[in-house]
PDB file of C-alpha atoms in Angstrom:
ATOM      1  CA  UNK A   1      83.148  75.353 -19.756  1.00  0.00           C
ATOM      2  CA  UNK A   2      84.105  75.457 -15.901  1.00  0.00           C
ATOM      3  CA  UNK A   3      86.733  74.055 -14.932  1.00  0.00           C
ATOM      4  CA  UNK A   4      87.126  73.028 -10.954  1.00  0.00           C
ATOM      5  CA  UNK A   5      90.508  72.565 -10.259  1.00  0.00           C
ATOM      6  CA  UNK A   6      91.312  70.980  -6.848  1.00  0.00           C
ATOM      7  CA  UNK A   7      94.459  70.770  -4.932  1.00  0.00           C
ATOM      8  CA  UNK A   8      96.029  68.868  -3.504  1.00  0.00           C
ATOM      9  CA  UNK A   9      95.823  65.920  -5.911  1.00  0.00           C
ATOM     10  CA  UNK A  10      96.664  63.513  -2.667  1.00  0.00           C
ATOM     11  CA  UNK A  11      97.253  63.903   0.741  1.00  0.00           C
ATOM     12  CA  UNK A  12      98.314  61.421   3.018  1.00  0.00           C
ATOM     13  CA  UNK A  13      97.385  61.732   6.922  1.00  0.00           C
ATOM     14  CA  UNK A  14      97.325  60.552  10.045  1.00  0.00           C
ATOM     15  CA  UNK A  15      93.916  60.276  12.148  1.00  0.00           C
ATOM     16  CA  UNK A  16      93.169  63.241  14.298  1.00  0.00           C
ATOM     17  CA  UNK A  17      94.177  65.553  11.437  1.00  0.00           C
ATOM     18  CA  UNK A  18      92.290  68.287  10.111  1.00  0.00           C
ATOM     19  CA  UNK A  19      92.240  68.078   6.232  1.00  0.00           C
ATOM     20  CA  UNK A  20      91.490  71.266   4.151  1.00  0.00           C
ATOM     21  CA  UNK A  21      90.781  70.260  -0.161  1.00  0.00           C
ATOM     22  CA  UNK A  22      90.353  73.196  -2.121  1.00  0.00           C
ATOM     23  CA  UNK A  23      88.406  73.677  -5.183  1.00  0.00           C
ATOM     24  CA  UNK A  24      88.980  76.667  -7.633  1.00  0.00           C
ATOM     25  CA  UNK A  25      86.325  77.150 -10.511  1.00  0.00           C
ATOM     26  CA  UNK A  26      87.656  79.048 -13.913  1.00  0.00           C
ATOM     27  CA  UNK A  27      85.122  81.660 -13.408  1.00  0.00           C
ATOM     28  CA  UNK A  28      82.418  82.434 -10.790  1.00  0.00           C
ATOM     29  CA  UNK A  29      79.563  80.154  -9.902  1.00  0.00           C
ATOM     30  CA  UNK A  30      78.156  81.868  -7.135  1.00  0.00           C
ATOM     31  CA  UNK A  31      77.864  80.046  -3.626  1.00  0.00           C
ATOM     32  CA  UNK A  32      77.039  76.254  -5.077  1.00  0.00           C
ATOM     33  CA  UNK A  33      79.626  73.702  -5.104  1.00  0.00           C
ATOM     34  CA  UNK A  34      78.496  70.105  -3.987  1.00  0.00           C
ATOM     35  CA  UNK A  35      81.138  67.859  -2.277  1.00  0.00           C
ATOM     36  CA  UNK A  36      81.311  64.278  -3.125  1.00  0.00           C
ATOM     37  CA  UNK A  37      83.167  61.399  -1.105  1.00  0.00           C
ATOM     38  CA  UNK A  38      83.748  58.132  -3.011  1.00  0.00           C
ATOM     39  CA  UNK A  39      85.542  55.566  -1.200  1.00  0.00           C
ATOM     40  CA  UNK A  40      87.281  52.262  -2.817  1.00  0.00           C
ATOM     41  CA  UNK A  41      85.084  50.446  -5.260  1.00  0.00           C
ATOM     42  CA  UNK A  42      81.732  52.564  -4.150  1.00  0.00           C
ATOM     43  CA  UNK A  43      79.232  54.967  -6.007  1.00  0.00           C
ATOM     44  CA  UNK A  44      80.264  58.569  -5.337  1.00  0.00           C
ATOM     45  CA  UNK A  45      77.982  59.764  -2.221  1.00  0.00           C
ATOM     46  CA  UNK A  46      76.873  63.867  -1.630  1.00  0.00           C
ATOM     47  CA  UNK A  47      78.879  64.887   1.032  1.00  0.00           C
ATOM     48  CA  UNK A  48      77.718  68.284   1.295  1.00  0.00           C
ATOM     49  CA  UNK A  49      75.692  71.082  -0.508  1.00  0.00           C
ATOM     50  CA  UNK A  50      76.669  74.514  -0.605  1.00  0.00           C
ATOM     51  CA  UNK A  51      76.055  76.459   2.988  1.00  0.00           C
ATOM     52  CA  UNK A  52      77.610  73.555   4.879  1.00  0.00           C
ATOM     53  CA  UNK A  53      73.915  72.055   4.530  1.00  0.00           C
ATOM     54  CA  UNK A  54      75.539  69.047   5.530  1.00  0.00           C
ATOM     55  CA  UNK A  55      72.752  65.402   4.541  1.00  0.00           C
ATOM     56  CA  UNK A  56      71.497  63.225   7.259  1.00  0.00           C
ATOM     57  CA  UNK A  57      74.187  60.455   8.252  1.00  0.00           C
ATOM     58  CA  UNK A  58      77.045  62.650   7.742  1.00  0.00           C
ATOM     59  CA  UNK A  59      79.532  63.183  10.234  1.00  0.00           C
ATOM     60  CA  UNK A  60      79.313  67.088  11.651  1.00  0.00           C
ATOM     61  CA  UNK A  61      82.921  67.044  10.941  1.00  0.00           C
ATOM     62  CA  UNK A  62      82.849  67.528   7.411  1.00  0.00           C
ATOM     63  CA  UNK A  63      82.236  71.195   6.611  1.00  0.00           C
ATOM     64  CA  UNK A  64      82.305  73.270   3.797  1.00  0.00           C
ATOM     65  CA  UNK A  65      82.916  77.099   2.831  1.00  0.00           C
ATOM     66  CA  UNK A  66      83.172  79.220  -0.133  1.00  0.00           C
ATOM     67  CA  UNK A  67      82.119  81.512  -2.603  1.00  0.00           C
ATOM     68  CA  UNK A  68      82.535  83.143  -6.172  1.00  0.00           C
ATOM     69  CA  UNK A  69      85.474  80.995  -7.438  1.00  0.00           C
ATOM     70  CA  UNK A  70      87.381  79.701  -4.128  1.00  0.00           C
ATOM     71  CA  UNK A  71      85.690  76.599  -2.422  1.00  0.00           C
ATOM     72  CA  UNK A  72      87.130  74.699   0.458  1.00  0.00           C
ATOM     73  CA  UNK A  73      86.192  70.776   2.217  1.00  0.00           C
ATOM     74  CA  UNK A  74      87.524  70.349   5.557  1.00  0.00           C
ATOM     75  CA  UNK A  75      87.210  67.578   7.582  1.00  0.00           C
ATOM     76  CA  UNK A  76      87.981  68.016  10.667  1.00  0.00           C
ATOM     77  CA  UNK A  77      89.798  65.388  12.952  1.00  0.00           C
ATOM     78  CA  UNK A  78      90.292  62.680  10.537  1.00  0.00           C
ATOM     79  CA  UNK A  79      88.889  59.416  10.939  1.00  0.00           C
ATOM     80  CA  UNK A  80      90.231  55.942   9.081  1.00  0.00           C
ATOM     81  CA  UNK A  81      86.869  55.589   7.904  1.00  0.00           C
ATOM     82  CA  UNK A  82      87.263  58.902   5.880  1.00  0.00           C
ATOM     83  CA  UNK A  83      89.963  57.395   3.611  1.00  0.00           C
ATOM     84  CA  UNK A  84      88.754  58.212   0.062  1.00  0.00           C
ATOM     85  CA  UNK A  85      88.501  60.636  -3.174  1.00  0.00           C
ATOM     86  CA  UNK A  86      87.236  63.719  -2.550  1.00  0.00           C
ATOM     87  CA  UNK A  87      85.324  65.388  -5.771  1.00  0.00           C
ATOM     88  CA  UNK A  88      83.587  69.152  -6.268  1.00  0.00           C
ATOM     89  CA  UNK A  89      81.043  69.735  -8.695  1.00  0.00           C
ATOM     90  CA  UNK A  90      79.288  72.804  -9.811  1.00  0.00           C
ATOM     91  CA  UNK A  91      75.779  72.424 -11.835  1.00  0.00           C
ATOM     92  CA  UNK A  92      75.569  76.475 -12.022  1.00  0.00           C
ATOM     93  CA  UNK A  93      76.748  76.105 -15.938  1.00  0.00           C
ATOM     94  CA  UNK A  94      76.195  74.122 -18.633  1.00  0.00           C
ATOM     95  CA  UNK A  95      78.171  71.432 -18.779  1.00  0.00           C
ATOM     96  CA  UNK A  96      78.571  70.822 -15.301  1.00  0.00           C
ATOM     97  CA  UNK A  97      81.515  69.802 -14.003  1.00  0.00           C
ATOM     98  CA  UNK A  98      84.110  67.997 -11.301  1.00  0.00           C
ATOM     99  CA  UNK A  99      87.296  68.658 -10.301  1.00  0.00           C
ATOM    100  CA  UNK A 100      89.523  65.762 -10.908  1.00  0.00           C
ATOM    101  CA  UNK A 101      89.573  64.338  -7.272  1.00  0.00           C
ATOM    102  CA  UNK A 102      91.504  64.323  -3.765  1.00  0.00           C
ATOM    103  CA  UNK A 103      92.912  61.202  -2.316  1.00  0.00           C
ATOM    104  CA  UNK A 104      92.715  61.228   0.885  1.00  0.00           C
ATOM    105  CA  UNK A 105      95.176  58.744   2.233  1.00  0.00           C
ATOM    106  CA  UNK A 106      95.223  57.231   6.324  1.00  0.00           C
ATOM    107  CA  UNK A 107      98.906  57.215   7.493  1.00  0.00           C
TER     108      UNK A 107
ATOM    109  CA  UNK B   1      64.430  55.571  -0.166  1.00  0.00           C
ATOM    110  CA  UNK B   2      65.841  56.217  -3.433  1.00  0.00           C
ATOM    111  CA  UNK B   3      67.465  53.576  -5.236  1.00  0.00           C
ATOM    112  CA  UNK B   4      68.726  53.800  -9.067  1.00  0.00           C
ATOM    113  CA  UNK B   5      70.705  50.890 -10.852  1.00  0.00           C
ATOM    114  CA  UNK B   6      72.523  50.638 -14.339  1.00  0.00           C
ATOM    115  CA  UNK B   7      71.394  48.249 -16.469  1.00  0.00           C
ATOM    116  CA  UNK B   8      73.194  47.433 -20.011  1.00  0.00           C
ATOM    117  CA  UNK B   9      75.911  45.463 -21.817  1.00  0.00           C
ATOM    118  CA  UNK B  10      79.353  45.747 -20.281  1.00  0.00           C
ATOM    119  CA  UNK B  11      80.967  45.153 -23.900  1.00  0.00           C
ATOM    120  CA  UNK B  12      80.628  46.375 -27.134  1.00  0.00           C
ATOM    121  CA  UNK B  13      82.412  47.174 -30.184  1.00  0.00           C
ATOM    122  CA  UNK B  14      83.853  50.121 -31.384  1.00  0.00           C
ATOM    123  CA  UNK B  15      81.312  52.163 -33.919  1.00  0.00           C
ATOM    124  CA  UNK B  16      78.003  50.248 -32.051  1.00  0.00           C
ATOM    125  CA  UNK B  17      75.910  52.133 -30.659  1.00  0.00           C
ATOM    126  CA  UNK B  18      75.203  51.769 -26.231  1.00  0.00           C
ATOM    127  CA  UNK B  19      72.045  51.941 -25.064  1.00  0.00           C
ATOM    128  CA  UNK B  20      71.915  51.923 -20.742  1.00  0.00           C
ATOM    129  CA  UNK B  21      68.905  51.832 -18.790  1.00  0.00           C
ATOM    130  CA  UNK B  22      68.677  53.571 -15.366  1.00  0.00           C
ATOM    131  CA  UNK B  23      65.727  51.709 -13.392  1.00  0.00           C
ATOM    132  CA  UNK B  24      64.799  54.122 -10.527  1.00  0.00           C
ATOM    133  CA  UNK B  25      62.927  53.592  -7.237  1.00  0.00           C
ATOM    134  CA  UNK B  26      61.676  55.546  -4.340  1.00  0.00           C
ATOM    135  CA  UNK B  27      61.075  58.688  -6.361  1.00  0.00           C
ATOM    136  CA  UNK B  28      58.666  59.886  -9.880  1.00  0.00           C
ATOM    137  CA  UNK B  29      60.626  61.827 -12.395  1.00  0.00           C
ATOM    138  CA  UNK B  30      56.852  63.356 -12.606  1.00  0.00           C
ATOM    139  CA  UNK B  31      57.583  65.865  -9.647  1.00  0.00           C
ATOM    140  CA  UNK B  32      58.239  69.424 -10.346  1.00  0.00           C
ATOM    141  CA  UNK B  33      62.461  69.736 -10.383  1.00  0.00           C
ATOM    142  CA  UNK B  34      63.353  66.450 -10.479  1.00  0.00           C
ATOM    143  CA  UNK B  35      66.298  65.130 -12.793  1.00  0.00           C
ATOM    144  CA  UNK B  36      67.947  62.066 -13.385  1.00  0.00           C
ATOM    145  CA  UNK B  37      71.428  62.346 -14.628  1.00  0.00           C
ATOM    146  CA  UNK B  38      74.204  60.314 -16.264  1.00  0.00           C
ATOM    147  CA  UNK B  39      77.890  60.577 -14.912  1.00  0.00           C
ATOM    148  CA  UNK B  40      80.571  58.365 -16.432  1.00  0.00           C
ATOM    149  CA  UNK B  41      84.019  57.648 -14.627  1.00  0.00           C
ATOM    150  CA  UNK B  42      87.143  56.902 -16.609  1.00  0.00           C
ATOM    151  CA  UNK B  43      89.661  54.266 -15.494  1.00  0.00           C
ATOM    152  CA  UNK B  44      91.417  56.938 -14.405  1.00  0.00           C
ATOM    153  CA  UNK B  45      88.714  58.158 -12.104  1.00  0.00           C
ATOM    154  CA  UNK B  46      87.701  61.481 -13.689  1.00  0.00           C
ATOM    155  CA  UNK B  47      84.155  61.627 -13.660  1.00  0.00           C
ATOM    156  CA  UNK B  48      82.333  63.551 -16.579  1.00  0.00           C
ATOM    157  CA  UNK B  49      78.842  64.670 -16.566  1.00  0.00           C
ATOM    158  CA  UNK B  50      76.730  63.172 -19.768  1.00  0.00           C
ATOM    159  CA  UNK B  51      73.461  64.062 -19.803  1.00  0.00           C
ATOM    160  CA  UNK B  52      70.173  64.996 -17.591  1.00  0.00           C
ATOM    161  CA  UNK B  53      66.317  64.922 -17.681  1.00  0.00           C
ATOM    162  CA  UNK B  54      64.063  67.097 -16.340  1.00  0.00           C
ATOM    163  CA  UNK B  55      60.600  65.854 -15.029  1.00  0.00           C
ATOM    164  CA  UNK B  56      59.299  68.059 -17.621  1.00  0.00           C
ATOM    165  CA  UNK B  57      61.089  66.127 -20.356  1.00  0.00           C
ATOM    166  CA  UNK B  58      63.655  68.929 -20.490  1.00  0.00           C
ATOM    167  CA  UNK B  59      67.188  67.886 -21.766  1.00  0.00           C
ATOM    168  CA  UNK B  60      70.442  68.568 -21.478  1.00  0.00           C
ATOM    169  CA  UNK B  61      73.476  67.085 -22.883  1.00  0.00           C
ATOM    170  CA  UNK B  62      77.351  67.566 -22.694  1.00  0.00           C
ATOM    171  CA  UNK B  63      78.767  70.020 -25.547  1.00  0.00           C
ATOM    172  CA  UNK B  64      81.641  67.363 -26.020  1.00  0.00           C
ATOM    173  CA  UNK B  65      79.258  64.488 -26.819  1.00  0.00           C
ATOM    174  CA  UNK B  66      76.170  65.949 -27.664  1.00  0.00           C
ATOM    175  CA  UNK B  67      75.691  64.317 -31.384  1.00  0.00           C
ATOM    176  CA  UNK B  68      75.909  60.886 -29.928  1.00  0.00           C
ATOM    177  CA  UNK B  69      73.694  60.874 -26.775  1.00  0.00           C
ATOM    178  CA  UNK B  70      70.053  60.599 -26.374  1.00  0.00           C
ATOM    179  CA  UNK B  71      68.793  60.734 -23.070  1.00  0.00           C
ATOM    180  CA  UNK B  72      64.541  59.699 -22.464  1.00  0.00           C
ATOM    181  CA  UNK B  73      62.378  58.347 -19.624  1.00  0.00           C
ATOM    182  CA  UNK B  74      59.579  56.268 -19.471  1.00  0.00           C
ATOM    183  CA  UNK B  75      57.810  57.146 -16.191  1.00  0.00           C
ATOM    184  CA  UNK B  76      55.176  54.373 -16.436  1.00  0.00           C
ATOM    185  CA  UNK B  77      58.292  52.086 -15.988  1.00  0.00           C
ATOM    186  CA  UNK B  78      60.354  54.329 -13.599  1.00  0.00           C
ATOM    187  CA  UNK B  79      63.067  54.144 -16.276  1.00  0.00           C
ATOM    188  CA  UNK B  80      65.293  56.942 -17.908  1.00  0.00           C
ATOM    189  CA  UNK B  81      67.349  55.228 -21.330  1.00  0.00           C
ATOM    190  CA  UNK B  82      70.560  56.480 -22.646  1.00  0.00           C
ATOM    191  CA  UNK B  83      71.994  56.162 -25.974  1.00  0.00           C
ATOM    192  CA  UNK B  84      75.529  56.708 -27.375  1.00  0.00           C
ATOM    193  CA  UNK B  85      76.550  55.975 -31.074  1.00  0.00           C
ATOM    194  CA  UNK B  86      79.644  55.575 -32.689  1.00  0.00           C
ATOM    195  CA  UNK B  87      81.536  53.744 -29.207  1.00  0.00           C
ATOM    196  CA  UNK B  88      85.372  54.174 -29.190  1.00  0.00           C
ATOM    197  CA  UNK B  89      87.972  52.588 -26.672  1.00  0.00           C
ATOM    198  CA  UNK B  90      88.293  55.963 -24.951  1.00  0.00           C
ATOM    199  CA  UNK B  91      84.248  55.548 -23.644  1.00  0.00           C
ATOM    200  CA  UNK B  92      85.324  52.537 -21.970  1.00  0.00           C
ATOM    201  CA  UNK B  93      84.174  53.692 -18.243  1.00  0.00           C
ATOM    202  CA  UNK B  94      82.010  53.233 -15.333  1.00  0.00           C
ATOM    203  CA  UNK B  95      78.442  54.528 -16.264  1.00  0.00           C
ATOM    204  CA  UNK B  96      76.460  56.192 -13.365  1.00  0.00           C
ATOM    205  CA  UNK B  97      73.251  57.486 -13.126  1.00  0.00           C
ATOM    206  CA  UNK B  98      71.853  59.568 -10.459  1.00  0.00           C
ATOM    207  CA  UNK B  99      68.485  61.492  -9.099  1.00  0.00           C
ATOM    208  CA  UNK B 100      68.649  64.981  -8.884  1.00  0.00           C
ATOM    209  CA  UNK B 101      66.601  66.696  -6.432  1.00  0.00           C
ATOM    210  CA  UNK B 102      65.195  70.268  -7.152  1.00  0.00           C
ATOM    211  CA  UNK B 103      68.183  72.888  -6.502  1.00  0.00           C
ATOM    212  CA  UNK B 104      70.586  69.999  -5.388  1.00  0.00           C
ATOM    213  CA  UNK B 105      73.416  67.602  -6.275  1.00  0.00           C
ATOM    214  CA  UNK B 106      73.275  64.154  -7.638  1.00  0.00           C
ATOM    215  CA  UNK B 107      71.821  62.329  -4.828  1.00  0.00           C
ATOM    216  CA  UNK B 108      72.321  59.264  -4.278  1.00  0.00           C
ATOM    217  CA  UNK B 109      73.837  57.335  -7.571  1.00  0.00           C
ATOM    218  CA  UNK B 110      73.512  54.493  -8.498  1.00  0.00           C
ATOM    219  CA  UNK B 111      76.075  51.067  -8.238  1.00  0.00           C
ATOM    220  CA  UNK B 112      77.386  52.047 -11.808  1.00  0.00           C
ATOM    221  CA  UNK B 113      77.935  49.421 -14.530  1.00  0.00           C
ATOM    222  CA  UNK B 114      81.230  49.274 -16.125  1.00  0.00           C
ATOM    223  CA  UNK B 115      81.004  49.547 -20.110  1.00  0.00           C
ATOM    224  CA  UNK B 116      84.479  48.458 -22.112  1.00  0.00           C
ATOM    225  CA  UNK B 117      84.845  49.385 -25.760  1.00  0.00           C
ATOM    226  CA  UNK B 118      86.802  46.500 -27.862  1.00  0.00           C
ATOM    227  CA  UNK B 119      86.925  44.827 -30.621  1.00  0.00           C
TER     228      UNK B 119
END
């Protein structure tokens, strides 16, 4: 199994911020790791696909980068509205997988 | 636009067996590479892929749990149906499904229904 192990676990920031999560996958998966933003009592949402091929409706300030076994989410100047767990997931190996989640906290 | 939503009982006993239905719109798990998947999320909010369904009636399940889940569709009713025996306190979670696209992530999930495990 692959495990995606993110860090940091929480981070707590003021708006205007750049955030940086990191995901780290057990062994290599190539260039795919999907992003996921879930905020307070929601259904997590795909944030981003691998290649920063960021989805219609999301903010150009959530990019992604990453290969091999070292994957990274930043979002850059933080909004409020970004408050929320951050997830990766890889679906290059049976089973697929998620990291265990960044909270993202607004100072 | 693609909707999905859980349907299901929210309570049942240990050793029953759950059965959830995902009712899908906006998309026909009859198109080359599409999947509908389950995702479950622990109160602590880990979320743990379950199962998925290929277009082509393709399975696959989680190592972990494979001997209790059964995962089917009916495309006539835009439905996919999963089944877990033998229900213990630790499956108490949110239940998710979600459409797969071709190549892609889970996109977009559904509203999730909550499933708790007591006696």
């Amino acid at each position: 199994e692959i495990v995606l192990t993110q860090s940091p676990d929480f981070q707590s920031v003021t708006p205007k911020e750049n955030v940086t999560i990191t995901c780290r996958a057990s062994q290599s998966i190539g260039g795919t790791v999907y992003w996921y933003q879930q905020k307070p009592d929601q259904s997590p949402k795909l944030l981003i696909k691998y290649a920063s091929q960021s989805f219609s409706g999301v903010p150009s300030r959530f990019s992604d980068s990453g290969s091999g076994t070292d994957f990274t989410l930043t979002i850059n100047s933080l909004e409020a509205e970004d408050a929320a767990t951050y997830y990766c997931h890889q679906n290059n190996g049976l089973p697929w997988t998620f990291g265990q989640g960044t909270k993202v906290e607004i100072k | 636009q693609i909707t999905l939503k859980e349907s299901g009982p929210t309570l049942v006993k240990p050793t029953q067996t759950l059965t959830l239905t995902c009712t899908f719109s906006g998309f026909s798990l009859t198109t080359r590479g599409v999947s509908v998947g389950w995702i479950r999320q622990t109160p602590g909010k880990a979320l743990e892929w379950l199962a998925f369904i290929y277009w082509d009636d393709d399975k696959r399940y989680s190592p972990s749990l494979k001997s209790r889940l059964t995962i089917s569709k009916d495309t006539s009713k835009n439905q996919v149906v999963l089944t877990m025996t033998n229900m213990d306190p630790v499956d108490t979670a949110t239940y998710y499904c979600a459409h797969r696209p071709f190549g892609g992530g889970f996109d977009p999930w559904g509203q999730g229904i909550l499933v708790t495990v007591s006696s």
